[in-house]
PDB file of C-alpha atoms in Angstrom:
ATOM      1  CA  MET A   1       0.036  -0.402  -0.210  1.00  0.00           C
ATOM      2  CA  LYS A   2       1.130   3.570  -1.038  1.00  0.00           C
ATOM      3  CA  ARG A   3       0.365   6.659  -0.198  1.00  0.00           C
ATOM      4  CA  ILE A   4      -0.997   9.764  -2.294  1.00  0.00           C
ATOM      5  CA  LEU A   5      -1.483  13.324  -2.142  1.00  0.00           C
ATOM      6  CA  HIS A   6      -3.983  14.996  -4.560  1.00  0.00           C
ATOM      7  CA  VAL A   7      -3.626  18.438  -5.090  1.00  0.00           C
ATOM      8  CA  VAL A   8      -7.047  20.871  -5.582  1.00  0.00           C
ATOM      9  CA  THR A   9      -7.687  24.358  -5.777  1.00  0.00           C
ATOM     10  CA  ASN A  10      -9.830  27.336  -3.713  1.00  0.00           C
ATOM     11  CA  THR A  11     -10.363  29.546  -6.180  1.00  0.00           C
ATOM     12  CA  ALA A  12     -14.103  29.676  -7.028  1.00  0.00           C
ATOM     13  CA  HIS A  13     -13.710  32.165  -9.775  1.00  0.00           C
ATOM     14  CA  TYR A  14     -11.489  34.092 -12.371  1.00  0.00           C
ATOM     15  CA  ASP A  15     -10.183  37.867 -12.054  1.00  0.00           C
ATOM     16  CA  ASP A  16     -13.895  38.730 -12.802  1.00  0.00           C
ATOM     17  CA  PRO A  17     -15.965  37.502 -10.199  1.00  0.00           C
ATOM     18  CA  SER A  18     -19.630  36.433 -11.747  1.00  0.00           C
ATOM     19  CA  HIS A  19     -17.437  34.120 -13.912  1.00  0.00           C
ATOM     20  CA  PRO A  20     -16.736  30.667 -11.764  1.00  0.00           C
ATOM     21  CA  THR A  21     -14.402  28.479 -11.267  1.00  0.00           C
ATOM     22  CA  GLY A  22     -12.498  25.310  -9.424  1.00  0.00           C
ATOM     23  CA  LEU A  23     -11.702  21.455  -9.210  1.00  0.00           C
ATOM     24  CA  TRP A  24     -12.292  19.598 -13.180  1.00  0.00           C
ATOM     25  CA  LEU A  25     -13.770  17.059 -10.649  1.00  0.00           C
ATOM     26  CA  SER A  26     -13.139  13.968 -13.011  1.00  0.00           C
ATOM     27  CA  GLU A  27      -9.443  14.763 -12.996  1.00  0.00           C
ATOM     28  CA  LEU A  28      -9.618  13.954  -9.259  1.00  0.00           C
ATOM     29  CA  THR A  29     -11.910  11.027  -8.957  1.00  0.00           C
ATOM     30  CA  HIS A  30     -10.362   8.978 -12.122  1.00  0.00           C
ATOM     31  CA  ALA A  31      -7.123   9.531 -10.482  1.00  0.00           C
ATOM     32  CA  TRP A  32      -8.979   8.531  -7.368  1.00  0.00           C
ATOM     33  CA  ASP A  33     -10.303   5.250  -8.559  1.00  0.00           C
ATOM     34  CA  ILE A  34      -7.298   3.366 -10.135  1.00  0.00           C
ATOM     35  CA  PHE A  35      -5.372   3.993  -6.624  1.00  0.00           C
ATOM     36  CA  ALA A  36      -8.172   2.882  -4.673  1.00  0.00           C
ATOM     37  CA  ALA A  37      -8.775  -0.164  -7.058  1.00  0.00           C
ATOM     38  CA  GLN A  38      -4.839  -0.954  -5.337  1.00  0.00           C
ATOM     39  CA  GLY A  39      -5.726  -0.065  -2.302  1.00  0.00           C
ATOM     40  CA  HIS A  40      -3.676   3.262  -1.855  1.00  0.00           C
ATOM     41  CA  THR A  41      -4.031   5.810   0.886  1.00  0.00           C
ATOM     42  CA  GLN A  42      -5.472   9.207  -0.737  1.00  0.00           C
ATOM     43  CA  HIS A  43      -5.157  12.097   1.273  1.00  0.00           C
ATOM     44  CA  LEU A  44      -6.327  15.654  -0.059  1.00  0.00           C
ATOM     45  CA  VAL A  45      -4.231  19.401   0.192  1.00  0.00           C
ATOM     46  CA  SER A  46      -4.898  22.330  -1.301  1.00  0.00           C
ATOM     47  CA  PRO A  47      -3.194  25.648  -1.205  1.00  0.00           C
ATOM     48  CA  GLN A  48      -4.854  27.108   1.623  1.00  0.00           C
ATOM     49  CA  GLY A  49      -7.186  24.123   3.344  1.00  0.00           C
ATOM     50  CA  GLY A  50     -10.888  23.804   3.359  1.00  0.00           C
ATOM     51  CA  ARG A  51     -12.869  24.698   0.515  1.00  0.00           C
ATOM     52  CA  ALA A  52     -11.985  23.228  -3.344  1.00  0.00           C
ATOM     53  CA  PRO A  53     -15.137  24.787  -4.921  1.00  0.00           C
ATOM     54  CA  LEU A  54     -16.200  22.657  -8.210  1.00  0.00           C
ATOM     55  CA  GLU A  55     -15.829  23.781 -12.136  1.00  0.00           C
ATOM     56  CA  LEU A  56     -19.110  24.179 -13.727  1.00  0.00           C
ATOM     57  CA  ARG A  57     -18.510  23.239 -16.594  1.00  0.00           C
ATOM     58  CA  ALA A  58     -17.236  19.805 -15.705  1.00  0.00           C
ATOM     59  CA  LEU A  59     -20.294  19.259 -13.724  1.00  0.00           C
ATOM     60  CA  ARG A  60     -22.898  18.950 -17.153  1.00  0.00           C
ATOM     61  CA  TRP A  61     -22.964  16.278 -19.516  1.00  0.00           C
ATOM     62  CA  PRO A  62     -21.665  15.044 -21.419  1.00  0.00           C
ATOM     63  CA  LEU A  63     -18.470  15.942 -19.286  1.00  0.00           C
ATOM     64  CA  LEU A  64     -19.515  14.261 -15.676  1.00  0.00           C
ATOM     65  CA  ASP A  65     -18.950  11.332 -16.489  1.00  0.00           C
ATOM     66  CA  ALA A  66     -19.904   7.729 -13.869  1.00  0.00           C
ATOM     67  CA  SER A  67     -16.511   8.527 -11.856  1.00  0.00           C
ATOM     68  CA  ALA A  68     -17.058  11.943 -11.175  1.00  0.00           C
ATOM     69  CA  ARG A  69     -21.196  11.682 -10.893  1.00  0.00           C
ATOM     70  CA  ALA A  70     -20.595   9.305  -7.817  1.00  0.00           C
ATOM     71  CA  TRP A  71     -18.455  11.556  -6.183  1.00  0.00           C
ATOM     72  CA  ARG A  72     -21.082  14.196  -6.085  1.00  0.00           C
ATOM     73  CA  ASP A  73     -23.598  12.215  -5.769  1.00  0.00           C
ATOM     74  CA  ASP A  74     -21.605  11.165  -2.399  1.00  0.00           C
ATOM     75  CA  PRO A  75     -21.923  13.064   1.252  1.00  0.00           C
ATOM     76  CA  ALA A  76     -18.936  11.955   2.247  1.00  0.00           C
ATOM     77  CA  ARG A  77     -16.421  12.444  -0.587  1.00  0.00           C
ATOM     78  CA  MET A  78     -17.874  15.482  -0.967  1.00  0.00           C
ATOM     79  CA  ALA A  79     -17.201  16.100   2.641  1.00  0.00           C
ATOM     80  CA  LEU A  80     -13.670  15.949   1.650  1.00  0.00           C
ATOM     81  CA  LEU A  81     -13.699  19.040  -0.656  1.00  0.00           C
ATOM     82  CA  GLU A  82     -14.945  20.730   1.810  1.00  0.00           C
ATOM     83  CA  ASP A  83     -11.948  19.995   4.491  1.00  0.00           C
ATOM     84  CA  THR A  84      -9.186  19.520   2.371  1.00  0.00           C
ATOM     85  CA  ALA A  85      -5.495  20.212   4.592  1.00  0.00           C
ATOM     86  CA  ALA A  86      -3.657  23.174   4.058  1.00  0.00           C
ATOM     87  CA  PRO A  87       0.372  23.017   3.397  1.00  0.00           C
ATOM     88  CA  ASP A  88       1.248  22.959   7.209  1.00  0.00           C
ATOM     89  CA  ARG A  89      -0.491  20.329   8.283  1.00  0.00           C
ATOM     90  CA  ILE A  90       1.101  17.855   5.405  1.00  0.00           C
ATOM     91  CA  ASP A  91       4.470  16.346   6.104  1.00  0.00           C
ATOM     92  CA  PRO A  92       5.458  14.930   2.903  1.00  0.00           C
ATOM     93  CA  ALA A  93       7.983  12.403   4.110  1.00  0.00           C
ATOM     94  CA  ASP A  94       4.372  10.213   4.620  1.00  0.00           C
ATOM     95  CA  TYR A  95       3.528  10.237   0.709  1.00  0.00           C
ATOM     96  CA  ASP A  96       4.815   8.425  -2.199  1.00  0.00           C
ATOM     97  CA  ALA A  97       3.072  10.599  -4.688  1.00  0.00           C
ATOM     98  CA  ILE A  98       2.093  13.885  -5.406  1.00  0.00           C
ATOM     99  CA  TYR A  99      -0.704  14.404  -8.208  1.00  0.00           C
ATOM    100  CA  PHE A 100      -1.847  18.097  -9.520  1.00  0.00           C
ATOM    101  CA  THR A 101      -5.307  18.266 -10.248  1.00  0.00           C
ATOM    102  CA  GLY A 102      -6.888  21.132 -12.533  1.00  0.00           C
ATOM    103  CA  GLY A 103      -9.766  23.011 -13.497  1.00  0.00           C
ATOM    104  CA  HIS A 104      -8.390  26.895 -14.446  1.00  0.00           C
ATOM    105  CA  GLY A 105      -8.677  27.940 -10.779  1.00  0.00           C
ATOM    106  CA  VAL A 106      -4.959  26.177 -10.222  1.00  0.00           C
ATOM    107  CA  MET A 107      -3.656  29.334 -12.598  1.00  0.00           C
ATOM    108  CA  TRP A 108      -4.760  31.485  -9.147  1.00  0.00           C
ATOM    109  CA  ASP A 109      -3.235  29.563  -6.069  1.00  0.00           C
ATOM    110  CA  PHE A 110      -1.042  26.673  -7.913  1.00  0.00           C
ATOM    111  CA  PRO A 111       2.423  28.390  -9.134  1.00  0.00           C
ATOM    112  CA  ASP A 112       2.920  30.281  -6.175  1.00  0.00           C
ATOM    113  CA  SER A 113       2.187  28.588  -3.259  1.00  0.00           C
ATOM    114  CA  ALA A 114       5.063  27.887  -0.902  1.00  0.00           C
ATOM    115  CA  GLY A 115       3.325  25.585   0.937  1.00  0.00           C
ATOM    116  CA  LEU A 116       3.274  23.438  -2.318  1.00  0.00           C
ATOM    117  CA  GLN A 117       6.231  23.951  -3.168  1.00  0.00           C
ATOM    118  CA  ARG A 118       7.586  22.377  -0.812  1.00  0.00           C
ATOM    119  CA  ILE A 119       5.721  19.217   0.009  1.00  0.00           C
ATOM    120  CA  THR A 120       6.596  18.645  -4.441  1.00  0.00           C
ATOM    121  CA  ARG A 121      10.163  19.138  -3.327  1.00  0.00           C
ATOM    122  CA  GLU A 122      10.560  17.078  -0.510  1.00  0.00           C
ATOM    123  CA  ILE A 123       8.826  14.430  -2.209  1.00  0.00           C
ATOM    124  CA  TRP A 124      10.907  14.727  -5.082  1.00  0.00           C
ATOM    125  CA  GLU A 125      14.303  14.910  -3.468  1.00  0.00           C
ATOM    126  CA  ARG A 126      13.071  11.194  -1.856  1.00  0.00           C
ATOM    127  CA  GLY A 127      13.041   9.613  -5.033  1.00  0.00           C
ATOM    128  CA  CYS A 128       9.229   9.338  -5.248  1.00  0.00           C
ATOM    129  CA  ILE A 129       6.857  10.874  -7.990  1.00  0.00           C
ATOM    130  CA  VAL A 130       5.235  14.032  -8.512  1.00  0.00           C
ATOM    131  CA  GLY A 131       2.675  13.944 -11.090  1.00  0.00           C
ATOM    132  CA  ALA A 132       0.330  16.793 -12.319  1.00  0.00           C
ATOM    133  CA  VAL A 133      -2.927  16.423 -14.933  1.00  0.00           C
ATOM    134  CA  CYS A 134      -4.036  19.105 -17.580  1.00  0.00           C
ATOM    135  CA  HIS A 135      -3.378  23.091 -15.165  1.00  0.00           C
ATOM    136  CA  GLY A 136      -2.340  20.394 -12.754  1.00  0.00           C
ATOM    137  CA  TYR A 137       0.739  21.428 -14.054  1.00  0.00           C
ATOM    138  CA  CYS A 138       0.967  25.546 -12.950  1.00  0.00           C
ATOM    139  CA  GLY A 139       1.760  24.021  -9.531  1.00  0.00           C
ATOM    140  CA  LEU A 140       5.445  22.877 -10.748  1.00  0.00           C
ATOM    141  CA  LEU A 141       5.828  25.811 -12.622  1.00  0.00           C
ATOM    142  CA  ASN A 142       7.763  27.366  -9.429  1.00  0.00           C
ATOM    143  CA  THR A 143       9.709  24.531  -7.494  1.00  0.00           C
ATOM    144  CA  ARG A 144      13.147  24.814  -7.120  1.00  0.00           C
ATOM    145  CA  LEU A 145      15.006  22.015  -5.158  1.00  0.00           C
ATOM    146  CA  SER A 146      17.378  22.102  -3.130  1.00  0.00           C
ATOM    147  CA  ASP A 147      20.078  23.379  -5.078  1.00  0.00           C
ATOM    148  CA  GLY A 148      18.123  26.430  -6.268  1.00  0.00           C
ATOM    149  CA  ARG A 149      17.422  24.468 -10.026  1.00  0.00           C
ATOM    150  CA  LEU A 150      13.798  24.766 -11.254  1.00  0.00           C
ATOM    151  CA  LEU A 151      12.329  20.909 -10.569  1.00  0.00           C
ATOM    152  CA  VAL A 152      10.931  20.851 -14.615  1.00  0.00           C
ATOM    153  CA  ALA A 153      14.210  22.681 -16.010  1.00  0.00           C
ATOM    154  CA  GLY A 154      14.980  19.935 -18.837  1.00  0.00           C
ATOM    155  CA  ARG A 155      12.383  17.745 -18.384  1.00  0.00           C
ATOM    156  CA  ARG A 156       9.865  16.722 -20.844  1.00  0.00           C
ATOM    157  CA  VAL A 157       6.938  17.822 -19.491  1.00  0.00           C
ATOM    158  CA  THR A 158       2.447  18.234 -20.351  1.00  0.00           C
ATOM    159  CA  GLY A 159      -0.558  20.275 -19.832  1.00  0.00           C
ATOM    160  CA  PHE A 160      -3.016  21.990 -21.028  1.00  0.00           C
ATOM    161  CA  GLY A 161      -2.201  23.759 -23.915  1.00  0.00           C
ATOM    162  CA  TRP A 162      -2.558  27.321 -25.246  1.00  0.00           C
ATOM    163  CA  ARG A 163      -4.307  26.361 -28.767  1.00  0.00           C
ATOM    164  CA  GLU A 164      -6.818  24.271 -25.909  1.00  0.00           C
ATOM    165  CA  GLU A 165      -7.691  27.086 -24.648  1.00  0.00           C
ATOM    166  CA  ILE A 166      -8.724  28.924 -27.571  1.00  0.00           C
ATOM    167  CA  LEU A 167     -10.536  26.148 -28.219  1.00  0.00           C
ATOM    168  CA  ALA A 168     -12.585  26.415 -25.384  1.00  0.00           C
ATOM    169  CA  GLY A 169     -12.855  30.153 -25.342  1.00  0.00           C
ATOM    170  CA  VAL A 170     -11.140  30.952 -22.546  1.00  0.00           C
ATOM    171  CA  ALA A 171      -7.953  31.975 -23.605  1.00  0.00           C
ATOM    172  CA  LYS A 172      -8.582  35.829 -23.034  1.00  0.00           C
ATOM    173  CA  ALA A 173      -9.786  35.440 -19.271  1.00  0.00           C
ATOM    174  CA  MET A 174      -6.248  33.878 -18.622  1.00  0.00           C
ATOM    175  CA  PRO A 175      -3.917  35.480 -16.493  1.00  0.00           C
ATOM    176  CA  PHE A 176      -1.446  33.539 -18.397  1.00  0.00           C
ATOM    177  CA  ASP A 177      -0.166  30.989 -20.885  1.00  0.00           C
ATOM    178  CA  ALA A 178       0.593  27.835 -18.985  1.00  0.00           C
ATOM    179  CA  GLU A 179       2.880  26.239 -22.063  1.00  0.00           C
ATOM    180  CA  ALA A 180       4.473  29.145 -22.622  1.00  0.00           C
ATOM    181  CA  GLU A 181       5.637  30.194 -18.954  1.00  0.00           C
ATOM    182  CA  MET A 182       6.577  25.934 -18.943  1.00  0.00           C
ATOM    183  CA  ALA A 183       8.875  26.763 -21.817  1.00  0.00           C
ATOM    184  CA  ARG A 184      10.330  30.163 -20.570  1.00  0.00           C
ATOM    185  CA  ARG A 185      11.462  28.159 -17.094  1.00  0.00           C
ATOM    186  CA  GLY A 186      13.899  25.566 -19.158  1.00  0.00           C
ATOM    187  CA  ALA A 187      10.618  23.011 -19.741  1.00  0.00           C
ATOM    188  CA  LEU A 188      10.651  20.749 -23.056  1.00  0.00           C
ATOM    189  CA  TYR A 189       6.519  20.857 -22.579  1.00  0.00           C
ATOM    190  CA  ARG A 190       5.232  18.194 -25.420  1.00  0.00           C
ATOM    191  CA  LYS A 191       1.769  18.063 -26.359  1.00  0.00           C
ATOM    192  CA  ALA A 192      -0.646  15.791 -28.666  1.00  0.00           C
ATOM    193  CA  TRP A 193      -0.750  16.718 -32.232  1.00  0.00           C
ATOM    194  CA  LEU A 194      -4.630  17.097 -31.845  1.00  0.00           C
ATOM    195  CA  PRO A 195      -6.108  18.698 -28.928  1.00  0.00           C
ATOM    196  CA  PHE A 196      -8.157  17.405 -25.900  1.00  0.00           C
ATOM    197  CA  VAL A 197      -6.776  13.976 -26.636  1.00  0.00           C
ATOM    198  CA  PRO A 198      -5.207  11.494 -23.910  1.00  0.00           C
ATOM    199  CA  HIS A 199      -2.145  12.509 -23.951  1.00  0.00           C
ATOM    200  CA  VAL A 200       0.769  11.968 -20.924  1.00  0.00           C
ATOM    201  CA  VAL A 201       4.038  12.257 -20.810  1.00  0.00           C
ATOM    202  CA  ALA A 202       6.956  10.547 -18.690  1.00  0.00           C
ATOM    203  CA  ASP A 203       9.767  11.538 -17.936  1.00  0.00           C
ATOM    204  CA  GLY A 204      11.079   9.191 -15.203  1.00  0.00           C
ATOM    205  CA  ARG A 205       9.549   9.788 -12.101  1.00  0.00           C
ATOM    206  CA  LEU A 206       7.867  13.057 -13.387  1.00  0.00           C
ATOM    207  CA  VAL A 207       4.736  12.012 -15.046  1.00  0.00           C
ATOM    208  CA  THR A 208       2.435  14.282 -16.251  1.00  0.00           C
ATOM    209  CA  GLY A 209      -1.061  14.114 -18.702  1.00  0.00           C
ATOM    210  CA  GLN A 210      -1.899  17.092 -21.214  1.00  0.00           C
ATOM    211  CA  ASN A 211      -6.032  17.477 -20.603  1.00  0.00           C
ATOM    212  CA  PRO A 212      -8.653  15.671 -19.158  1.00  0.00           C
ATOM    213  CA  ALA A 213      -8.977  13.552 -21.037  1.00  0.00           C
ATOM    214  CA  SER A 214      -5.774  12.348 -19.675  1.00  0.00           C
ATOM    215  CA  ALA A 215      -6.360  11.645 -16.457  1.00  0.00           C
ATOM    216  CA  LYS A 216      -6.989   8.293 -16.440  1.00  0.00           C
ATOM    217  CA  ALA A 217      -3.880   7.263 -18.278  1.00  0.00           C
ATOM    218  CA  THR A 218      -1.694   9.821 -16.416  1.00  0.00           C
ATOM    219  CA  ALA A 219      -2.939   7.971 -13.141  1.00  0.00           C
ATOM    220  CA  ARG A 220      -2.189   4.359 -14.770  1.00  0.00           C
ATOM    221  CA  HIS A 221       1.196   5.769 -15.448  1.00  0.00           C
ATOM    222  CA  ILE A 222       1.648   6.525 -12.024  1.00  0.00           C
ATOM    223  CA  ALA A 223       0.403   3.173 -10.222  1.00  0.00           C
ATOM    224  CA  ARG A 224       2.754   1.147 -12.679  1.00  0.00           C
ATOM    225  CA  LEU A 225       5.854   3.341 -10.434  1.00  0.00           C
ATOM    226  CA  LEU A 226       4.406   2.755  -7.346  1.00  0.00           C
ATOM    227  CA  ARG A 227       4.394  -1.336  -8.007  1.00  0.00           C
ATOM    228  CA  GLU A 228       7.866  -0.734  -9.522  1.00  0.00           C
TER     229      GLU A 228
END
């Protein structure tokens, strides 16, 4: 049995308060289901602790699949999203993997969270796994290792691309271009030729998925590494 820490957002809206956002639920539930099937222990953390709001677009048909619907309809699981741990309550030594979920909310609160950076650095430097899906890779943008190097520098990664932001109709409302910011930090950004299709990039213990459709494949790859 391994222990996995899922990272979720606290951000409920864009800069414009009338534009709600939050966690893209299936990016959490698809991974949670895969890890649970293998008997792993799982916990939730967020930049501030407390409530993790949900991205409403992800709760509509056809995006709300059976996995996400089962979580939404389970009061006990929804309660987990009302009381996530703050980073200062987390001991990185307790975990074998950290998995950053997405939803546009993470663009506002993941990149500059010193607490999340500390947890990620310590998990990585213990030889454990760092994963992210979709916008979750924003949580890796500014994480530095003990020697001062950026974790992503020189490593292959993927995540929600700028073309996908444009096609989703939200590019103008984004606080930054995550794909471009990754490249500026020396990451070797890779993406699928077609938008919105499953795509996973693994660089050793760093495992990233491009978009919501990639959550299952990302979790399966992490699960294989955990078995090894």
